[in-house]
Amino acid sequence: MFYYLAQADITSSFSIVALANQLLNGISIVGILLLTGLGLAITFGVMRIINLAHGEFIMLGAYVTFLLQSTFNLDLLLTIPFSFLITATIGALVEVSIIRRLYGRPLETLLATWGLSIVLQGVIKLIFTAQLKYVKAPAYISGNLTFLADAEGSPMIAISYYRLFIVFIALVLLALTSYLLYNTDLGRQVRAVTQNRDMAKCLGVNTSLVDMITFAYGCGLAGVAGTVISSLKSVSPPMGQDYLVDAWMTVVTGGVDKLIGVLAGAFLIGESNAGIAYLLNDPVARVIVLAAVIVLIRYKPEGLFTIQKRS
Amino acid sequence: MTESTIGIVRRSQIPTKLITISGIILVILAILPLILGEFQTSLLSKLLLFGTLAVSLDLVWGYTGILSFAHGVFFTLGGYAMAYYLKLNLSAAGNTYGVDLPDFMVWNGLTELPWFIAPLKFFPIAAIAMVAVPAIFAYLIGEFIFRSKVSGVYITIITLAISSALTTFFISQQAYTGGTNGITDVSRLSILGLEISLNGLYWMILLFTAAVLAASYWLTQSNFGLILRSIKENENRISYLGYDVASFKIFIWTLSAGIAGIAGGLFVPLNRFISPVYLAVAFGTQVVIWVAIGGRGTLIGPVIAAILLGQIQNYAERVTQDWQLVVGILLLIVVVFIPDGLVGTVSKVFKKSY
């Protein structure tokens, strides 16, 4: 939830300072939304799979990092490839064993992935117990980028480097994913399968393999998101639930036609949340943003940033 | 389609066999609290209410094809209406502060009762609010979402968002709702100055469950029910035939929210508290699971599933901490392998063997 993600309050007498801080806070929320929404933009946006277990793949990524850090004392950045590979593998298994049986039945998929999310939480709880775990952020990405400091030198308008790092990683992954999707053979096949499965099959595309790879990639991205986010707060079995609704709202707001919609959705939700939170308070901001998204789905279920098509 | 049409014609005569069997079951259930202990009676009452809640979801999901995670919300809204009534009618000795104001309002610095809560002190108003608040809320949502071209999956996502938003909202409005703790330590239910015993409450709940089941049976076997099922099968075709699909959906949606609200209202005197736990998506999921496991589109299935799972959970929780894991696995198995649910599958096998 947003108010968990919010940076520690930097109280200030100047409202303009508070506003600037709130907007910077918004930037860090945007980073998290973008990162958590990206995987969903693949599984839902490209494949149209209603994946309610998305939050649990984020959670799995965080646990991979925790495990590697506590046993091998590995740097957080070095655990990223492992958490990508492991969550992607689990994603591939899930696709083959569950999702594949339910293509074309969106409500059943929704239910099955919801069941899967309960199972994954239960299994992780069984292995690691429900206790909160903590992950260390790398020491070289610490401290704040200060825009304005007061007379004693303590920061008044600032954002932590780690939050900027999250935005950076999210943008890099977005660029990489766009490249894969729009400029490679595999990406072309993925889009072909989404647009016309039968025709793609006729032209010799191995559709079931493409499905598996695409879903696994989306889950892998969720795993990376989990790794990067893990050091912000504690790691626990139900942590994915906090990100699930937000990730969904991001993807639905941005629209699923173009990958870049995720960026727009994340920016819109993150900043408006921060703005309203500045005027009112965090829970009210969340309620208002959720209500706004409901209204948006009602009038433009295809999202804000899609080109009108004739169906 | 043809099969269900034939079914209507056949069943339009008075179903003597069904009435006899349900009558016998009803009598057995009515005698049970005299044999069972207090704990079991209380548990069974709760499970009957959960079963009714599941039936209300079944009406919109199993029959009309709208999957909702918001039925816990309607249940809880009815529950809060009743909880305010019971809280405001604590005897002076029962109220920690000896004033008219509930304890959590005193803690949060309120000095007088908010105008929108004050009327709930009177039983008739509370009883109406218990049905009306969730029903009106559902009607407004229904008008808003069903009169658009939004497809089923998006409606489910909207119900998730509603549940999530209301949970946050109720937790944040501590002075009015009691925050995370909700409304606790409510008085016992008494009607016309007569305190209702646990057995009395059980019989009330049993009567309510039976009434909901009977009404739902009548509704789903009528032509109205046939239209609902047609909407689930093929929404476009039924609207080409000239039916206003949105109105049918809004009606059944509102009705089912009202039923859920009453179930919530009856739940509070039994449970003695209500909290945002029942608003949250997790509880909404629980309701969905009862319907899925019991069998969508069977009325008795969800009730059986709620009672069975509740009883198993009661014993399983003494052995293991991981009941949720079991529920998740069950849900996965049912969705992937037995989409008709337990009762649906059994009755299919039963029909085939003849």
JSON list of N, CA and C in Angstrom, two decimals, chain B residues 1-56:
[
{"chain": "B", "resi": 1, "resn": "MET", "atom": "N", "xyz": [-29.24, -25.41, -23.30]},
{"chain": "B", "resi": 1, "resn": "MET", "atom": "CA", "xyz": [-30.43, -24.56, -23.24]},
{"chain": "B", "resi": 1, "resn": "MET", "atom": "C", "xyz": [-31.70, -25.41, -23.20]},
{"chain": "B", "resi": 2, "resn": "THR", "atom": "N", "xyz": [-31.78, -26.33, -24.18]},
{"chain": "B", "resi": 2, "resn": "THR", "atom": "CA", "xyz": [-32.99, -27.15, -24.22]},
{"chain": "B", "resi": 2, "resn": "THR", "atom": "C", "xyz": [-33.17, -27.91, -22.93]},
{"chain": "B", "resi": 3, "resn": "GLU", "atom": "N", "xyz": [-32.03, -28.41, -22.44]},
{"chain": "B", "resi": 3, "resn": "GLU", "atom": "CA", "xyz": [-32.08, -29.22, -21.23]},
{"chain": "B", "resi": 3, "resn": "GLU", "atom": "C", "xyz": [-32.73, -28.44, -20.09]},
{"chain": "B", "resi": 4, "resn": "SER", "atom": "N", "xyz": [-32.27, -27.17, -19.93]},
{"chain": "B", "resi": 4, "resn": "SER", "atom": "CA", "xyz": [-32.80, -26.40, -18.82]},
{"chain": "B", "resi": 4, "resn": "SER", "atom": "C", "xyz": [-34.27, -26.03, -19.07]},
{"chain": "B", "resi": 5, "resn": "THR", "atom": "N", "xyz": [-34.66, -25.86, -20.32]},
{"chain": "B", "resi": 5, "resn": "THR", "atom": "CA", "xyz": [-36.07, -25.55, -20.61]},
{"chain": "B", "resi": 5, "resn": "THR", "atom": "C", "xyz": [-36.96, -26.71, -20.19]},
{"chain": "B", "resi": 6, "resn": "ILE", "atom": "N", "xyz": [-36.50, -27.91, -20.55]},
{"chain": "B", "resi": 6, "resn": "ILE", "atom": "CA", "xyz": [-37.26, -29.09, -20.16]},
{"chain": "B", "resi": 6, "resn": "ILE", "atom": "C", "xyz": [-37.36, -29.15, -18.64]},
{"chain": "B", "resi": 7, "resn": "GLY", "atom": "N", "xyz": [-36.22, -28.83, -18.01]},
{"chain": "B", "resi": 7, "resn": "GLY", "atom": "CA", "xyz": [-36.18, -28.84, -16.56]},
{"chain": "B", "resi": 7, "resn": "GLY", "atom": "C", "xyz": [-37.25, -27.95, -15.96]},
{"chain": "B", "resi": 8, "resn": "ILE", "atom": "N", "xyz": [-37.44, -26.78, -16.55]},
{"chain": "B", "resi": 8, "resn": "ILE", "atom": "CA", "xyz": [-38.44, -25.83, -16.03]},
{"chain": "B", "resi": 8, "resn": "ILE", "atom": "C", "xyz": [-39.83, -26.45, -16.09]},
{"chain": "B", "resi": 9, "resn": "VAL", "atom": "N", "xyz": [-40.14, -27.02, -17.24]},
{"chain": "B", "resi": 9, "resn": "VAL", "atom": "CA", "xyz": [-41.48, -27.57, -17.42]},
{"chain": "B", "resi": 9, "resn": "VAL", "atom": "C", "xyz": [-41.73, -28.67, -16.40]},
{"chain": "B", "resi": 10, "resn": "ARG", "atom": "N", "xyz": [-40.71, -29.54, -16.26]},
{"chain": "B", "resi": 10, "resn": "ARG", "atom": "CA", "xyz": [-40.88, -30.67, -15.35]},
{"chain": "B", "resi": 10, "resn": "ARG", "atom": "C", "xyz": [-41.03, -30.20, -13.91]},
{"chain": "B", "resi": 11, "resn": "ARG", "atom": "N", "xyz": [-40.21, -29.19, -13.56]},
{"chain": "B", "resi": 11, "resn": "ARG", "atom": "CA", "xyz": [-40.18, -28.81, -12.15]},
{"chain": "B", "resi": 11, "resn": "ARG", "atom": "C", "xyz": [-41.28, -27.82, -11.78]},
{"chain": "B", "resi": 12, "resn": "SER", "atom": "N", "xyz": [-42.03, -27.38, -12.75]},
{"chain": "B", "resi": 12, "resn": "SER", "atom": "CA", "xyz": [-43.03, -26.36, -12.43]},
{"chain": "B", "resi": 12, "resn": "SER", "atom": "C", "xyz": [-44.15, -26.95, -11.56]},
{"chain": "B", "resi": 13, "resn": "GLN", "atom": "N", "xyz": [-44.29, -28.30, -11.60]},
{"chain": "B", "resi": 13, "resn": "GLN", "atom": "CA", "xyz": [-45.22, -28.89, -10.64]},
{"chain": "B", "resi": 13, "resn": "GLN", "atom": "C", "xyz": [-44.60, -28.83, -9.25]},
{"chain": "B", "resi": 14, "resn": "ILE", "atom": "N", "xyz": [-45.45, -28.98, -8.25]},
{"chain": "B", "resi": 14, "resn": "ILE", "atom": "CA", "xyz": [-44.94, -28.85, -6.88]},
{"chain": "B", "resi": 14, "resn": "ILE", "atom": "C", "xyz": [-43.98, -30.01, -6.59]},
{"chain": "B", "resi": 15, "resn": "PRO", "atom": "N", "xyz": [-42.73, -29.70, -6.25]},
{"chain": "B", "resi": 15, "resn": "PRO", "atom": "CA", "xyz": [-41.72, -30.75, -6.03]},
{"chain": "B", "resi": 15, "resn": "PRO", "atom": "C", "xyz": [-41.90, -31.42, -4.67]},
{"chain": "B", "resi": 16, "resn": "THR", "atom": "N", "xyz": [-42.82, -32.37, -4.59]},
{"chain": "B", "resi": 16, "resn": "THR", "atom": "CA", "xyz": [-43.16, -33.00, -3.31]},
{"chain": "B", "resi": 16, "resn": "THR", "atom": "C", "xyz": [-41.96, -33.65, -2.65]},
{"chain": "B", "resi": 17, "resn": "LYS", "atom": "N", "xyz": [-41.19, -34.38, -3.48]},
{"chain": "B", "resi": 17, "resn": "LYS", "atom": "CA", "xyz": [-40.04, -35.11, -2.96]},
{"chain": "B", "resi": 17, "resn": "LYS", "atom": "C", "xyz": [-39.05, -34.15, -2.30]},
{"chain": "B", "resi": 18, "resn": "LEU", "atom": "N", "xyz": [-38.77, -33.05, -3.02]},
{"chain": "B", "resi": 18, "resn": "LEU", "atom": "CA", "xyz": [-37.81, -32.06, -2.53]},
{"chain": "B", "resi": 18, "resn": "LEU", "atom": "C", "xyz": [-38.29, -31.45, -1.22]},
{"chain": "B", "resi": 19, "resn": "ILE", "atom": "N", "xyz": [-39.58, -31.12, -1.16]},
{"chain": "B", "resi": 19, "resn": "ILE", "atom": "CA", "xyz": [-40.12, -30.49, 0.04]},
{"chain": "B", "resi": 19, "resn": "ILE", "atom": "C", "xyz": [-40.03, -31.45, 1.22]},
{"chain": "B", "resi": 20, "resn": "THR", "atom": "N", "xyz": [-40.34, -32.72, 0.98]},
{"chain": "B", "resi": 20, "resn": "THR", "atom": "CA", "xyz": [-40.26, -33.70, 2.07]},
{"chain": "B", "resi": 20, "resn": "THR", "atom": "C", "xyz": [-38.83, -33.80, 2.60]},
{"chain": "B", "resi": 21, "resn": "ILE", "atom": "N", "xyz": [-37.87, -33.98, 1.67]},
{"chain": "B", "resi": 21, "resn": "ILE", "atom": "CA", "xyz": [-36.48, -34.14, 2.09]},
{"chain": "B", "resi": 21, "resn": "ILE", "atom": "C", "xyz": [-36.00, -32.91, 2.85]},
{"chain": "B", "resi": 22, "resn": "SER", "atom": "N", "xyz": [-36.26, -31.70, 2.28]},
{"chain": "B", "resi": 22, "resn": "SER", "atom": "CA", "xyz": [-35.76, -30.51, 2.96]},
{"chain": "B", "resi": 22, "resn": "SER", "atom": "C", "xyz": [-36.47, -30.31, 4.29]},
{"chain": "B", "resi": 23, "resn": "GLY", "atom": "N", "xyz": [-37.74, -30.72, 4.37]},
{"chain": "B", "resi": 23, "resn": "GLY", "atom": "CA", "xyz": [-38.46, -30.63, 5.64]},
{"chain": "B", "resi": 23, "resn": "GLY", "atom": "C", "xyz": [-37.80, -31.49, 6.70]},
{"chain": "B", "resi": 24, "resn": "ILE", "atom": "N", "xyz": [-37.44, -32.72, 6.33]},
{"chain": "B", "resi": 24, "resn": "ILE", "atom": "CA", "xyz": [-36.79, -33.62, 7.28]},
{"chain": "B", "resi": 24, "resn": "ILE", "atom": "C", "xyz": [-35.45, -33.04, 7.75]},
{"chain": "B", "resi": 25, "resn": "ILE", "atom": "N", "xyz": [-34.67, -32.54, 6.77]},
{"chain": "B", "resi": 25, "resn": "ILE", "atom": "CA", "xyz": [-33.37, -31.96, 7.13]},
{"chain": "B", "resi": 25, "resn": "ILE", "atom": "C", "xyz": [-33.56, -30.77, 8.07]},
{"chain": "B", "resi": 26, "resn": "LEU", "atom": "N", "xyz": [-34.57, -29.95, 7.76]},
{"chain": "B", "resi": 26, "resn": "LEU", "atom": "CA", "xyz": [-34.84, -28.77, 8.58]},
{"chain": "B", "resi": 26, "resn": "LEU", "atom": "C", "xyz": [-35.16, -29.17, 10.02]},
{"chain": "B", "resi": 27, "resn": "VAL", "atom": "N", "xyz": [-35.99, -30.20, 10.18]},
{"chain": "B", "resi": 27, "resn": "VAL", "atom": "CA", "xyz": [-36.36, -30.66, 11.52]},
{"chain": "B", "resi": 27, "resn": "VAL", "atom": "C", "xyz": [-35.12, -31.15, 12.27]},
{"chain": "B", "resi": 28, "resn": "ILE", "atom": "N", "xyz": [-34.30, -31.95, 11.56]},
{"chain": "B", "resi": 28, "resn": "ILE", "atom": "CA", "xyz": [-33.07, -32.45, 12.20]},
{"chain": "B", "resi": 28, "resn": "ILE", "atom": "C", "xyz": [-32.19, -31.29, 12.66]},
{"chain": "B", "resi": 29, "resn": "LEU", "atom": "N", "xyz": [-32.01, -30.30, 11.75]},
{"chain": "B", "resi": 29, "resn": "LEU", "atom": "CA", "xyz": [-31.18, -29.15, 12.10]},
{"chain": "B", "resi": 29, "resn": "LEU", "atom": "C", "xyz": [-31.78, -28.37, 13.26]},
{"chain": "B", "resi": 30, "resn": "ALA", "atom": "N", "xyz": [-33.11, -28.33, 13.33]},
{"chain": "B", "resi": 30, "resn": "ALA", "atom": "CA", "xyz": [-33.75, -27.57, 14.40]},
{"chain": "B", "resi": 30, "resn": "ALA", "atom": "C", "xyz": [-33.57, -28.24, 15.75]},
{"chain": "B", "resi": 31, "resn": "ILE", "atom": "N", "xyz": [-33.49, -29.58, 15.76]},
{"chain": "B", "resi": 31, "resn": "ILE", "atom": "CA", "xyz": [-33.32, -30.30, 17.03]},
{"chain": "B", "resi": 31, "resn": "ILE", "atom": "C", "xyz": [-31.86, -30.25, 17.52]},
{"chain": "B", "resi": 32, "resn": "LEU", "atom": "N", "xyz": [-30.94, -30.12, 16.55]},
{"chain": "B", "resi": 32, "resn": "LEU", "atom": "CA", "xyz": [-29.51, -30.21, 16.86]},
{"chain": "B", "resi": 32, "resn": "LEU", "atom": "C", "xyz": [-29.03, -29.41, 18.07]},
{"chain": "B", "resi": 33, "resn": "PRO", "atom": "N", "xyz": [-29.41, -28.13, 18.22]},
{"chain": "B", "resi": 33, "resn": "PRO", "atom": "CA", "xyz": [-28.85, -27.38, 19.35]},
{"chain": "B", "resi": 33, "resn": "PRO", "atom": "C", "xyz": [-29.22, -27.95, 20.70]},
{"chain": "B", "resi": 34, "resn": "LEU", "atom": "N", "xyz": [-30.32, -28.72, 20.76]},
{"chain": "B", "resi": 34, "resn": "LEU", "atom": "CA", "xyz": [-30.70, -29.34, 22.03]},
{"chain": "B", "resi": 34, "resn": "LEU", "atom": "C", "xyz": [-29.74, -30.45, 22.41]},
{"chain": "B", "resi": 35, "resn": "ILE", "atom": "N", "xyz": [-29.07, -31.02, 21.38]},
{"chain": "B", "resi": 35, "resn": "ILE", "atom": "CA", "xyz": [-28.11, -32.10, 21.63]},
{"chain": "B", "resi": 35, "resn": "ILE", "atom": "C", "xyz": [-26.69, -31.55, 21.75]},
{"chain": "B", "resi": 36, "resn": "LEU", "atom": "N", "xyz": [-26.37, -30.60, 20.86]},
{"chain": "B", "resi": 36, "resn": "LEU", "atom": "CA", "xyz": [-25.00, -30.09, 20.80]},
{"chain": "B", "resi": 36, "resn": "LEU", "atom": "C", "xyz": [-24.70, -29.15, 21.95]},
{"chain": "B", "resi": 37, "resn": "GLY", "atom": "N", "xyz": [-23.44, -28.96, 22.21]},
{"chain": "B", "resi": 37, "resn": "GLY", "atom": "CA", "xyz": [-23.03, -28.01, 23.23]},
{"chain": "B", "resi": 37, "resn": "GLY", "atom": "C", "xyz": [-23.10, -26.59, 22.70]},
{"chain": "B", "resi": 38, "resn": "GLU", "atom": "N", "xyz": [-22.80, -25.65, 23.59]},
{"chain": "B", "resi": 38, "resn": "GLU", "atom": "CA", "xyz": [-22.88, -24.24, 23.24]},
{"chain": "B", "resi": 38, "resn": "GLU", "atom": "C", "xyz": [-21.92, -23.89, 22.11]},
{"chain": "B", "resi": 39, "resn": "PHE", "atom": "N", "xyz": [-20.71, -24.45, 22.19]},
{"chain": "B", "resi": 39, "resn": "PHE", "atom": "CA", "xyz": [-19.69, -24.11, 21.19]},
{"chain": "B", "resi": 39, "resn": "PHE", "atom": "C", "xyz": [-20.13, -24.54, 19.80]},
{"chain": "B", "resi": 40, "resn": "GLN", "atom": "N", "xyz": [-20.59, -25.81, 19.70]},
{"chain": "B", "resi": 40, "resn": "GLN", "atom": "CA", "xyz": [-21.00, -26.33, 18.40]},
{"chain": "B", "resi": 40, "resn": "GLN", "atom": "C", "xyz": [-22.21, -25.57, 17.84]},
{"chain": "B", "resi": 41, "resn": "THR", "atom": "N", "xyz": [-23.15, -25.24, 18.72]},
{"chain": "B", "resi": 41, "resn": "THR", "atom": "CA", "xyz": [-24.33, -24.50, 18.26]},
{"chain": "B", "resi": 41, "resn": "THR", "atom": "C", "xyz": [-23.91, -23.15, 17.68]},
{"chain": "B", "resi": 42, "resn": "SER", "atom": "N", "xyz": [-23.01, -22.49, 18.40]},
{"chain": "B", "resi": 42, "resn": "SER", "atom": "CA", "xyz": [-22.54, -21.19, 17.95]},
{"chain": "B", "resi": 42, "resn": "SER", "atom": "C", "xyz": [-21.80, -21.32, 16.62]},
{"chain": "B", "resi": 43, "resn": "LEU", "atom": "N", "xyz": [-20.95, -22.35, 16.53]},
{"chain": "B", "resi": 43, "resn": "LEU", "atom": "CA", "xyz": [-20.19, -22.57, 15.29]},
{"chain": "B", "resi": 43, "resn": "LEU", "atom": "C", "xyz": [-21.13, -22.86, 14.13]},
{"chain": "B", "resi": 44, "resn": "LEU", "atom": "N", "xyz": [-22.10, -23.74, 14.39]},
{"chain": "B", "resi": 44, "resn": "LEU", "atom": "CA", "xyz": [-23.02, -24.11, 13.33]},
{"chain": "B", "resi": 44, "resn": "LEU", "atom": "C", "xyz": [-23.84, -22.91, 12.87]},
{"chain": "B", "resi": 45, "resn": "SER", "atom": "N", "xyz": [-24.24, -22.03, 13.81]},
{"chain": "B", "resi": 45, "resn": "SER", "atom": "CA", "xyz": [-24.96, -20.82, 13.42]},
{"chain": "B", "resi": 45, "resn": "SER", "atom": "C", "xyz": [-24.13, -19.96, 12.49]},
{"chain": "B", "resi": 46, "resn": "LYS", "atom": "N", "xyz": [-22.86, -19.78, 12.86]},
{"chain": "B", "resi": 46, "resn": "LYS", "atom": "CA", "xyz": [-21.96, -18.99, 12.02]},
{"chain": "B", "resi": 46, "resn": "LYS", "atom": "C", "xyz": [-21.86, -19.60, 10.63]},
{"chain": "B", "resi": 47, "resn": "LEU", "atom": "N", "xyz": [-21.69, -20.92, 10.59]},
{"chain": "B", "resi": 47, "resn": "LEU", "atom": "CA", "xyz": [-21.48, -21.58, 9.31]},
{"chain": "B", "resi": 47, "resn": "LEU", "atom": "C", "xyz": [-22.74, -21.50, 8.44]},
{"chain": "B", "resi": 48, "resn": "LEU", "atom": "N", "xyz": [-23.92, -21.56, 9.10]},
{"chain": "B", "resi": 48, "resn": "LEU", "atom": "CA", "xyz": [-25.16, -21.40, 8.34]},
{"chain": "B", "resi": 48, "resn": "LEU", "atom": "C", "xyz": [-25.20, -20.01, 7.70]},
{"chain": "B", "resi": 49, "resn": "LEU", "atom": "N", "xyz": [-24.77, -19.00, 8.48]},
{"chain": "B", "resi": 49, "resn": "LEU", "atom": "CA", "xyz": [-24.76, -17.64, 7.93]},
{"chain": "B", "resi": 49, "resn": "LEU", "atom": "C", "xyz": [-23.77, -17.52, 6.78]},
{"chain": "B", "resi": 50, "resn": "PHE", "atom": "N", "xyz": [-22.58, -18.12, 6.95]},
{"chain": "B", "resi": 50, "resn": "PHE", "atom": "CA", "xyz": [-21.61, -18.11, 5.86]},
{"chain": "B", "resi": 50, "resn": "PHE", "atom": "C", "xyz": [-22.19, -18.82, 4.64]},
{"chain": "B", "resi": 51, "resn": "GLY", "atom": "N", "xyz": [-22.91, -19.91, 4.90]},
{"chain": "B", "resi": 51, "resn": "GLY", "atom": "CA", "xyz": [-23.55, -20.63, 3.80]},
{"chain": "B", "resi": 51, "resn": "GLY", "atom": "C", "xyz": [-24.55, -19.76, 3.06]},
{"chain": "B", "resi": 52, "resn": "THR", "atom": "N", "xyz": [-25.35, -19.00, 3.82]},
{"chain": "B", "resi": 52, "resn": "THR", "atom": "CA", "xyz": [-26.31, -18.10, 3.19]},
{"chain": "B", "resi": 52, "resn": "THR", "atom": "C", "xyz": [-25.61, -17.03, 2.38]},
{"chain": "B", "resi": 53, "resn": "LEU", "atom": "N", "xyz": [-24.53, -16.51, 2.96]},
{"chain": "B", "resi": 53, "resn": "LEU", "atom": "CA", "xyz": [-23.72, -15.52, 2.23]},
{"chain": "B", "resi": 53, "resn": "LEU", "atom": "C", "xyz": [-23.24, -16.13, 0.91]},
{"chain": "B", "resi": 54, "resn": "ALA", "atom": "N", "xyz": [-22.79, -17.37, 0.97]},
{"chain": "B", "resi": 54, "resn": "ALA", "atom": "CA", "xyz": [-22.32, -18.04, -0.24]},
{"chain": "B", "resi": 54, "resn": "ALA", "atom": "C", "xyz": [-23.46, -18.22, -1.24]},
{"chain": "B", "resi": 55, "resn": "VAL", "atom": "N", "xyz": [-24.68, -18.52, -0.75]},
{"chain": "B", "resi": 55, "resn": "VAL", "atom": "CA", "xyz": [-25.82, -18.64, -1.65]},
{"chain": "B", "resi": 55, "resn": "VAL", "atom": "C", "xyz": [-26.07, -17.31, -2.36]},
{"chain": "B", "resi": 56, "resn": "SER", "atom": "N", "xyz": [-25.95, -16.21, -1.60]},
{"chain": "B", "resi": 56, "resn": "SER", "atom": "CA", "xyz": [-26.18, -14.90, -2.22]},
{"chain": "B", "resi": 56, "resn": "SER", "atom": "C", "xyz": [-25.16, -14.64, -3.33]}
]
